[in-house]
Amino acid sequence: MFGTGSRACTKRLKRPSVEVRTAKRSPANEFIVHLSGTPIIRAMGETIRVNFSRPLPVFPLPNVILLPHAVLPLHIFEERYRQMVDQSLDGSGQIALATFADQESQWRSEYDGTPKLRPIVCVGQIVQHEGLPDGRHNILVHGVCRARILDMDEPDEDRLYRCATLSPIEVSDEPPSGLEDVREKLRSIMQHDRLRRLRSIETVREWFDRDDIPTHALLELIGFTIVKQHDTQYDLLAEPDARRRAEVIVRELCDLECLVRRAEKQKPECWPKGMSWN
């Protein structure tokens, strides 16, 4: 990824599927998340506590948006973000994954400074870490919850990266319920012949039969896997209501089905540079 201080890990890290259930916040302004799933997650303990009374490190990415419940492998090589990971691992192991406000070109010219960020971030937990001899890191970050940037702490002489005071944006402290109709609607859409042929859809369809993945988590995983447009990814992150996120995902799946249908009608002589639209 261009100039972010990170790129996809050269060492392939298996992406676990997890269940995240938000519980009531503690009096100390904490957001509590209960985890279950694969051993990599269970090894962390029963809960994650996000203390919003303290600033969290901010890690901006230009082309990737992490959603809660999803897991993202990153290779950290830039000095300021190597320091960020080192210091995060000495503390809670939590970072706020942000995205640049200007997705065209302006952030590139300002990258060495402090480019403007979009206000909504995903708080992530570092669940796996591999330190390399030269100081670089391979990390696996698990999305925990949505949050809004309230105040930014710029870098100083000792800290090379930005931190931010955050506030959670979820509609309720409790996991969304009553989404059974949403799950069945999504399952029905993914049974369409054209979508069934897509490799990414094949992976997603396997999640529907897993009892340990509740529907609100399934929505996040589908959005992270299927949605490719950056602005739409951000819309999913910035939307606190699960049913509205489901509407976005349904629309994206229907658009994808239409795209596949149009590709089927293309004749070989119409393929770009001799390549199939498929």
Short mmCIF file of C-alpha atoms in Angstrom, two decimals:
data_model
loop_
_atom_site.label_atom_id
_atom_site.label_comp_id
_atom_site.label_asym_id
_atom_site.label_seq_id
_atom_site.Cartn_x
_atom_site.Cartn_y
_atom_site.Cartn_z
CA MET A 1 0.00 0.00 0.00
CA PHE A 2 1.39 3.38 -1.00
CA GLY A 3 3.19 5.28 1.74
CA THR A 4 1.22 4.09 4.73
CA GLY A 5 4.01 2.62 6.78
CA SER A 6 2.38 -0.75 6.24
CA ARG A 7 1.63 -3.28 3.57
CA ALA A 8 0.06 -6.71 3.40
CA CYS A 9 2.20 -9.26 5.22
CA THR A 10 4.48 -11.31 3.03
CA LYS A 11 3.95 -14.08 5.54
CA ARG A 12 0.40 -15.30 5.09
CA LEU A 13 -1.60 -15.03 8.31
CA LYS A 14 -4.77 -17.06 8.59
CA ARG A 15 -7.84 -14.86 9.05
CA PRO A 16 -9.88 -16.25 11.96
CA SER A 17 -13.62 -15.99 12.15
CA VAL A 18 -14.76 -14.62 15.47
CA GLU A 19 -17.78 -13.68 17.49
CA VAL A 20 -17.85 -10.29 19.14
CA ARG A 21 -20.60 -9.28 21.53
CA THR A 22 -20.63 -5.83 23.06
CA ALA A 23 -21.66 -5.56 26.69
CA LYS A 24 -22.62 -2.61 28.86
CA ARG A 25 -20.00 0.05 29.35
CA SER A 26 -18.35 0.27 32.72
CA PRO A 27 -18.50 3.41 34.87
CA ALA A 28 -14.89 4.12 33.85
CA ASN A 29 -15.94 4.90 30.27
CA GLU A 30 -14.90 1.48 29.04
CA PHE A 31 -16.42 -0.43 26.15
CA ILE A 32 -16.34 -4.16 26.90
CA VAL A 33 -16.19 -6.76 24.14
CA HIS A 34 -16.52 -10.51 24.73
CA LEU A 35 -14.67 -12.73 22.29
CA SER A 36 -14.99 -16.34 21.24
CA GLY A 37 -13.92 -18.31 18.21
CA THR A 38 -10.58 -19.72 17.15
CA PRO A 39 -7.73 -20.43 19.60
CA ILE A 40 -5.89 -17.27 18.53
CA ILE A 41 -8.78 -15.23 19.87
CA ARG A 42 -9.54 -17.32 22.93
CA ALA A 43 -5.92 -17.11 23.99
CA MET A 44 -6.45 -13.40 24.57
CA GLY A 45 -8.93 -14.02 27.37
CA GLU A 46 -12.65 -13.62 27.71
CA THR A 47 -13.02 -9.87 27.19
CA ILE A 48 -11.48 -6.80 25.59
CA ARG A 49 -11.89 -3.48 27.35
CA VAL A 50 -11.54 -0.29 25.35
CA ASN A 51 -10.94 2.63 27.69
CA PHE A 52 -12.23 5.69 25.86
CA SER A 53 -11.03 8.04 28.60
CA ARG A 54 -7.49 7.62 27.23
CA PRO A 55 -6.24 8.53 23.74
CA LEU A 56 -5.46 5.66 21.37
CA PRO A 57 -2.75 5.52 18.69
CA VAL A 58 -4.06 6.37 15.22
CA PHE A 59 -2.93 4.38 12.18
CA PRO A 60 -4.26 5.84 8.88
CA LEU A 61 -4.54 3.68 5.76
CA PRO A 62 -5.40 4.98 2.27
CA ASN A 63 -7.06 1.97 0.66
CA VAL A 64 -8.18 -0.35 3.46
CA ILE A 65 -10.94 0.06 6.04
CA LEU A 66 -11.23 -2.40 8.90
CA LEU A 67 -14.69 -3.31 10.21
CA PRO A 68 -15.54 -4.77 13.62
CA HIS A 69 -15.25 -8.58 13.72
CA ALA A 70 -12.98 -8.61 10.67
CA VAL A 71 -9.25 -9.34 10.88
CA LEU A 72 -6.54 -7.55 8.91
CA PRO A 73 -2.88 -8.63 8.45
CA LEU A 74 -0.40 -5.75 8.18
CA HIS A 75 3.34 -5.40 7.68
CA ILE A 76 4.64 -2.38 9.59
CA PHE A 77 7.88 -0.89 8.28
CA GLU A 78 7.77 2.91 8.73
CA GLU A 79 9.66 4.25 11.76
CA ARG A 80 6.78 6.11 13.40
CA TYR A 81 4.43 3.15 13.11
CA ARG A 82 7.09 0.72 14.29
CA GLN A 83 7.24 2.89 17.41
CA MET A 84 3.43 2.85 17.56
CA VAL A 85 3.31 -0.95 17.56
CA ASP A 86 6.13 -1.23 20.11
CA GLN A 87 4.39 1.13 22.51
CA SER A 88 0.94 -0.34 21.87
CA LEU A 89 2.16 -3.82 22.73
CA ASP A 90 3.52 -2.44 26.01
CA GLY A 91 -0.02 -1.27 26.79
CA SER A 92 -3.46 -2.45 25.71
CA GLY A 93 -2.41 -3.52 22.21
CA GLN A 94 -5.17 -1.35 20.74
CA ILE A 95 -4.93 1.07 17.82
CA ALA A 96 -7.47 3.14 15.89
CA LEU A 97 -7.44 2.37 12.17
CA ALA A 98 -8.37 5.51 10.27
CA THR A 99 -8.57 6.60 6.65
CA PHE A 100 -7.58 9.81 4.90
CA ALA A 101 -10.22 12.44 4.23
CA ASP A 102 -8.85 13.13 0.75
CA GLN A 103 -8.66 9.90 -1.22
CA GLU A 104 -7.47 11.50 -4.46
CA SER A 105 -4.00 12.97 -4.11
CA GLN A 106 -3.70 15.60 -1.40
CA TRP A 107 -2.89 13.15 1.38
CA ARG A 108 0.11 11.90 -0.60
CA SER A 109 1.76 15.32 -0.61
CA GLU A 110 1.01 15.75 3.11
CA TYR A 111 1.79 12.19 4.16
CA ASP A 112 5.00 12.96 6.04
CA GLY A 113 3.03 15.44 8.11
CA THR A 114 -0.50 15.05 9.43
CA PRO A 115 -3.03 14.69 6.58
CA LYS A 116 -6.67 15.24 7.45
CA LEU A 117 -8.55 12.09 8.49
CA ARG A 118 -12.17 11.03 8.21
CA PRO A 119 -13.89 11.24 11.60
CA ILE A 120 -14.95 7.58 12.06
CA VAL A 121 -12.38 4.91 12.89
CA CYS A 122 -12.33 1.24 13.82
CA VAL A 123 -10.72 0.40 17.13
CA GLY A 124 -8.58 -2.67 16.57
CA GLN A 125 -6.86 -5.14 18.87
CA ILE A 126 -3.48 -6.56 17.91
CA VAL A 127 -4.11 -10.29 18.33
CA GLN A 128 -0.96 -11.63 16.74
CA HIS A 129 2.52 -10.14 16.47
CA GLU A 130 5.76 -11.16 14.84
CA GLY A 131 8.74 -8.91 15.52
CA LEU A 132 11.43 -8.92 12.83
CA PRO A 133 15.18 -8.46 13.52
CA ASP A 134 15.33 -5.06 11.80
CA GLY A 135 12.47 -3.62 13.89
CA ARG A 136 9.64 -4.19 11.44
CA HIS A 137 6.45 -5.97 12.54
CA ASN A 138 3.94 -8.39 11.12
CA ILE A 139 0.69 -7.91 13.01
CA LEU A 140 -2.86 -9.23 12.86
CA VAL A 141 -5.47 -6.66 13.89
CA HIS A 142 -8.99 -7.67 14.93
CA GLY A 143 -11.70 -5.01 14.58
CA VAL A 144 -13.42 -4.33 17.90
CA CYS A 145 -15.82 -1.38 17.57
CA ARG A 146 -16.66 1.85 15.75
CA ALA A 147 -15.62 5.19 17.20
CA ARG A 148 -15.55 8.89 16.38
CA ILE A 149 -12.49 11.12 16.65
CA LEU A 150 -13.18 13.84 19.21
CA ASP A 151 -9.72 15.34 19.57
CA MET A 152 -6.34 14.71 17.97
CA ASP A 153 -2.99 14.68 19.74
CA GLU A 154 -0.31 15.50 17.17
CA PRO A 155 3.18 13.93 17.27
CA ASP A 156 5.79 15.42 19.59
CA GLU A 157 9.50 14.95 20.27
CA ASP A 158 8.98 11.59 21.98
CA ARG A 159 5.97 10.23 20.10
CA LEU A 160 6.28 10.04 16.32
CA TYR A 161 2.64 9.10 15.59
CA ARG A 162 -0.74 10.67 16.24
CA CYS A 163 -3.14 9.72 19.02
CA ALA A 164 -6.83 10.58 19.33
CA THR A 165 -9.49 10.82 21.98
CA LEU A 166 -12.42 8.71 20.76
CA SER A 167 -16.07 8.07 21.51
CA PRO A 168 -17.99 4.89 20.53
CA ILE A 169 -20.81 5.43 18.02
CA GLU A 170 -22.80 2.20 18.39
CA VAL A 171 -26.55 2.70 18.71
CA SER A 172 -26.75 0.39 21.73
CA ASP A 173 -24.37 -1.23 24.18
CA GLU A 174 -26.06 -4.57 23.49
CA PRO A 175 -25.56 -6.66 20.34
CA PRO A 176 -28.29 -6.06 17.72
CA SER A 177 -31.11 -8.60 17.89
CA GLY A 178 -34.04 -9.55 15.70
CA LEU A 179 -31.95 -9.80 12.54
CA GLU A 180 -33.09 -13.30 11.52
CA ASP A 181 -34.94 -11.91 8.50
CA VAL A 182 -31.79 -10.11 7.40
CA ARG A 183 -29.77 -13.32 7.59
CA GLU A 184 -32.30 -15.23 5.49
CA LYS A 185 -32.55 -12.46 2.89
CA LEU A 186 -28.78 -12.42 2.47
CA ARG A 187 -28.68 -16.20 2.29
CA SER A 188 -31.33 -16.14 -0.45
CA ILE A 189 -29.46 -13.53 -2.50
CA MET A 190 -26.26 -15.54 -2.32
CA GLN A 191 -28.03 -18.59 -3.71
CA HIS A 192 -28.29 -16.86 -7.09
CA ASP A 193 -26.41 -18.90 -9.67
CA ARG A 194 -24.21 -16.03 -10.82
CA LEU A 195 -23.08 -15.17 -7.30
CA ARG A 196 -22.51 -18.79 -6.31
CA ARG A 197 -19.76 -19.02 -8.92
CA LEU A 198 -17.69 -16.28 -7.26
CA ARG A 199 -14.93 -17.50 -4.97
CA SER A 200 -15.47 -14.74 -2.40
CA ILE A 201 -19.18 -15.60 -2.19
CA GLU A 202 -18.37 -19.27 -1.70
CA THR A 203 -16.35 -18.38 1.40
CA VAL A 204 -19.08 -16.11 2.76
CA ARG A 205 -21.83 -18.71 2.25
CA GLU A 206 -20.01 -21.10 4.58
CA TRP A 207 -20.37 -18.59 7.42
CA PHE A 208 -24.18 -18.69 7.33
CA ASP A 209 -24.26 -22.20 8.81
CA ARG A 210 -21.99 -21.34 11.72
CA ASP A 211 -23.82 -20.91 15.00
CA ASP A 212 -20.87 -19.04 16.53
CA ILE A 213 -21.22 -16.15 14.04
CA PRO A 214 -24.29 -14.05 14.94
CA THR A 215 -25.99 -12.05 12.21
CA HIS A 216 -24.59 -8.66 13.23
CA ALA A 217 -21.07 -10.12 13.02
CA LEU A 218 -21.91 -11.82 9.73
CA LEU A 219 -22.85 -8.44 8.26
CA GLU A 220 -19.44 -7.06 9.18
CA LEU A 221 -17.60 -10.02 7.68
CA ILE A 222 -19.62 -9.88 4.46
CA GLY A 223 -19.04 -6.15 4.14
CA PHE A 224 -15.31 -6.53 4.71
CA THR A 225 -15.04 -9.39 2.21
CA ILE A 226 -17.41 -8.33 -0.57
CA VAL A 227 -17.46 -4.53 -0.64
CA LYS A 228 -14.49 -3.16 -2.60
CA GLN A 229 -15.38 0.51 -3.15
CA HIS A 230 -13.56 2.60 -0.56
CA ASP A 231 -16.37 5.10 0.00
CA THR A 232 -18.88 2.29 0.49
CA GLN A 233 -16.53 0.58 2.94
CA TYR A 234 -16.41 3.82 4.90
CA ASP A 235 -20.20 4.13 4.77
CA LEU A 236 -20.42 0.71 6.44
CA LEU A 237 -17.94 1.78 9.10
CA ALA A 238 -19.69 5.08 9.76
CA GLU A 239 -23.19 3.54 9.99
CA PRO A 240 -23.97 2.50 13.60
CA ASP A 241 -27.29 0.79 12.77
CA ALA A 242 -27.03 -2.88 11.73
CA ARG A 243 -30.18 -2.85 9.59
CA ARG A 244 -28.97 0.11 7.58
CA ARG A 245 -25.64 -1.63 7.07
CA ALA A 246 -27.60 -4.65 5.85
CA GLU A 247 -29.35 -2.45 3.27
CA VAL A 248 -25.97 -1.31 1.93
CA ILE A 249 -24.74 -4.91 1.69
CA VAL A 250 -27.91 -6.10 -0.07
CA ARG A 251 -27.52 -3.29 -2.60
CA GLU A 252 -23.86 -4.19 -3.18
CA LEU A 253 -24.71 -7.87 -3.71
CA CYS A 254 -27.44 -7.00 -6.20
CA ASP A 255 -25.04 -4.69 -8.06
CA LEU A 256 -22.46 -7.46 -8.10
CA GLU A 257 -24.99 -9.90 -9.54
CA CYS A 258 -25.85 -7.39 -12.28
CA LEU A 259 -22.16 -6.91 -13.06
CA VAL A 260 -21.66 -10.65 -13.46
CA ARG A 261 -24.73 -10.85 -15.70
CA ARG A 262 -23.38 -8.10 -17.97
CA ALA A 263 -19.98 -9.79 -18.09
CA GLU A 264 -21.62 -13.01 -19.29
CA LYS A 265 -23.01 -11.18 -22.31
CA GLN A 266 -19.63 -9.89 -23.41
CA LYS A 267 -18.21 -11.54 -26.52
CA PRO A 268 -14.50 -12.40 -26.63
CA GLU A 269 -13.83 -9.67 -29.19
CA CYS A 270 -15.17 -7.13 -26.69
CA TRP A 271 -12.87 -8.19 -23.87
CA PRO A 272 -10.29 -5.52 -22.90
CA LYS A 273 -6.88 -6.44 -24.34
CA GLY A 274 -8.08 -9.98 -24.95
CA MET A 275 -9.00 -10.58 -21.30
CA SER A 276 -12.35 -11.85 -20.06
CA TRP A 277 -14.52 -9.59 -17.88
CA ASN A 278 -14.74 -12.56 -15.54
#
